[in-house]
Amino acid sequence: MTHITTLASAGTNYTPIGILLAIIVPVCAAVAVIIWNYYRLQRHRADAVALASYRKLAEEAVANMTELRSEMTKLAENVSAVEQLTRDVESAP
């Protein structure tokens, strides 16, 4: 019993540790990249939804501006008619 080997005196076998790390590190890196890309995709989807809302708002604004311009043209015509009527009344004897 004088020749008992202990763990500390036997040395450490690094092969299983290397194999384990060679498996775990790439798997963890792949999972991290997949999660990062998923959240990036979700952010882009949210941006696309917001952009669609802004596009719809811009189209509505253009439609409203066109309607307002036509109403302003009619109003300008009415004001011109009233001004002409006022001139005619002032120049009448």
mmCIF file of C-alpha atoms in Angstrom:
data_model
loop_
_atom_site.group_PDB
_atom_site.id
_atom_site.type_symbol
_atom_site.label_atom_id
_atom_site.label_comp_id
_atom_site.label_asym_id
_atom_site.label_seq_id
_atom_site.Cartn_x
_atom_site.Cartn_y
_atom_site.Cartn_z
ATOM 1 C CA MET A 1 0.000 0.000 0.000
ATOM 2 C CA THR A 2 2.864 2.299 -0.256
ATOM 3 C CA HIS A 3 2.356 2.856 -3.933
ATOM 4 C CA ILE A 4 -1.014 4.707 -4.024
ATOM 5 C CA THR A 5 -1.399 7.306 -6.762
ATOM 6 C CA THR A 6 -3.361 10.380 -6.040
ATOM 7 C CA LEU A 7 -5.137 12.627 -8.465
ATOM 8 C CA ALA A 8 -2.636 15.411 -7.999
ATOM 9 C CA SER A 9 0.361 13.209 -8.700
ATOM 10 C CA ALA A 10 -1.143 11.437 -11.727
ATOM 11 C CA GLY A 11 -1.363 14.574 -13.846
ATOM 12 C CA THR A 12 -4.371 15.961 -15.625
ATOM 13 C CA ASN A 13 -5.667 14.616 -18.904
ATOM 14 C CA TYR A 14 -6.710 17.680 -20.917
ATOM 15 C CA THR A 15 -8.189 15.752 -23.850
ATOM 16 C CA PRO A 16 -11.720 15.401 -22.434
ATOM 17 C CA ILE A 17 -11.701 19.066 -21.434
ATOM 18 C CA GLY A 18 -10.606 20.091 -24.936
ATOM 19 C CA ILE A 19 -13.244 17.937 -26.588
ATOM 20 C CA LEU A 20 -15.928 19.281 -24.277
ATOM 21 C CA LEU A 21 -14.913 22.875 -24.991
ATOM 22 C CA ALA A 22 -14.702 22.149 -28.717
ATOM 23 C CA ILE A 23 -18.360 21.097 -28.580
ATOM 24 C CA ILE A 24 -19.787 23.593 -26.074
ATOM 25 C CA VAL A 25 -18.169 26.828 -27.314
ATOM 26 C CA PRO A 26 -19.400 26.623 -30.944
ATOM 27 C CA VAL A 27 -22.869 25.510 -29.828
ATOM 28 C CA CYS A 28 -23.135 28.430 -27.398
ATOM 29 C CA ALA A 29 -21.829 30.826 -30.041
ATOM 30 C CA ALA A 30 -24.377 29.536 -32.568
ATOM 31 C CA VAL A 31 -27.216 29.914 -30.056
ATOM 32 C CA ALA A 32 -26.082 33.467 -29.267
ATOM 33 C CA VAL A 33 -25.956 34.394 -32.970
ATOM 34 C CA ILE A 34 -29.392 32.868 -33.583
ATOM 35 C CA ILE A 35 -30.924 34.795 -30.674
ATOM 36 C CA TRP A 36 -29.236 38.031 -31.758
ATOM 37 C CA ASN A 37 -30.524 37.626 -35.335
ATOM 38 C CA TYR A 38 -34.030 36.832 -34.078
ATOM 39 C CA TYR A 39 -34.222 40.057 -32.071
ATOM 40 C CA ARG A 40 -32.743 42.014 -34.966
ATOM 41 C CA LEU A 41 -35.447 40.573 -37.228
ATOM 42 C CA GLN A 42 -38.131 41.567 -34.723
ATOM 43 C CA ARG A 43 -36.733 45.114 -34.612
ATOM 44 C CA HIS A 44 -36.837 45.323 -38.419
ATOM 45 C CA ARG A 45 -40.418 44.051 -38.449
ATOM 46 C CA ALA A 46 -41.412 46.728 -35.945
ATOM 47 C CA ASP A 47 -39.667 49.361 -38.076
ATOM 48 C CA ALA A 48 -41.515 48.116 -41.165
ATOM 49 C CA VAL A 49 -44.867 48.403 -39.381
ATOM 50 C CA ALA A 50 -44.034 51.935 -38.242
ATOM 51 C CA LEU A 51 -42.902 52.856 -41.745
ATOM 52 C CA ALA A 52 -46.161 51.558 -43.199
ATOM 53 C CA SER A 53 -48.072 53.712 -40.717
ATOM 54 C CA TYR A 54 -46.038 56.777 -41.694
ATOM 55 C CA ARG A 55 -46.589 56.022 -45.381
ATOM 56 C CA LYS A 56 -50.353 55.800 -44.835
ATOM 57 C CA LEU A 57 -50.278 59.056 -42.871
ATOM 58 C CA ALA A 58 -48.351 60.763 -45.685
ATOM 59 C CA GLU A 59 -50.841 59.533 -48.291
ATOM 60 C CA GLU A 60 -53.729 60.845 -46.195
ATOM 61 C CA ALA A 61 -51.945 64.186 -45.801
ATOM 62 C CA VAL A 62 -51.491 64.474 -49.572
ATOM 63 C CA ALA A 63 -55.163 63.672 -50.137
ATOM 64 C CA ASN A 64 -56.186 66.274 -47.567
ATOM 65 C CA MET A 65 -53.881 68.859 -49.128
ATOM 66 C CA THR A 66 -55.421 68.245 -52.555
ATOM 67 C CA GLU A 67 -58.898 68.672 -51.107
ATOM 68 C CA LEU A 68 -57.854 71.846 -49.307
ATOM 69 C CA ARG A 69 -56.340 73.283 -52.479
ATOM 70 C CA SER A 70 -59.569 72.735 -54.391
ATOM 71 C CA GLU A 71 -61.553 74.376 -51.587
ATOM 72 C CA MET A 72 -59.094 77.285 -51.518
ATOM 73 C CA THR A 73 -59.516 77.738 -55.271
ATOM 74 C CA LYS A 74 -63.314 77.879 -54.893
ATOM 75 C CA LEU A 75 -62.945 80.323 -52.009
ATOM 76 C CA ALA A 76 -60.593 82.517 -54.045
ATOM 77 C CA GLU A 77 -63.136 82.559 -56.868
ATOM 78 C CA ASN A 78 -65.882 83.610 -54.440
ATOM 79 C CA VAL A 79 -63.697 86.344 -52.942
ATOM 80 C CA SER A 80 -62.907 87.614 -56.440
ATOM 81 C CA ALA A 81 -66.621 87.700 -57.231
ATOM 82 C CA VAL A 82 -67.350 89.612 -54.019
ATOM 83 C CA GLU A 83 -64.524 92.069 -54.771
ATOM 84 C CA GLN A 84 -65.888 92.588 -58.277
ATOM 85 C CA LEU A 85 -69.374 93.148 -56.864
ATOM 86 C CA THR A 86 -67.975 95.646 -54.363
ATOM 87 C CA ARG A 87 -66.199 97.527 -57.157
ATOM 88 C CA ASP A 88 -69.353 97.572 -59.239
ATOM 89 C CA VAL A 89 -71.381 98.936 -56.301
ATOM 90 C CA GLU A 90 -68.771 101.620 -55.555
ATOM 91 C CA SER A 91 -68.579 102.760 -59.190
ATOM 92 C CA ALA A 92 -72.368 102.868 -59.617
ATOM 93 C CA PRO A 93 -73.915 106.390 -59.630
#
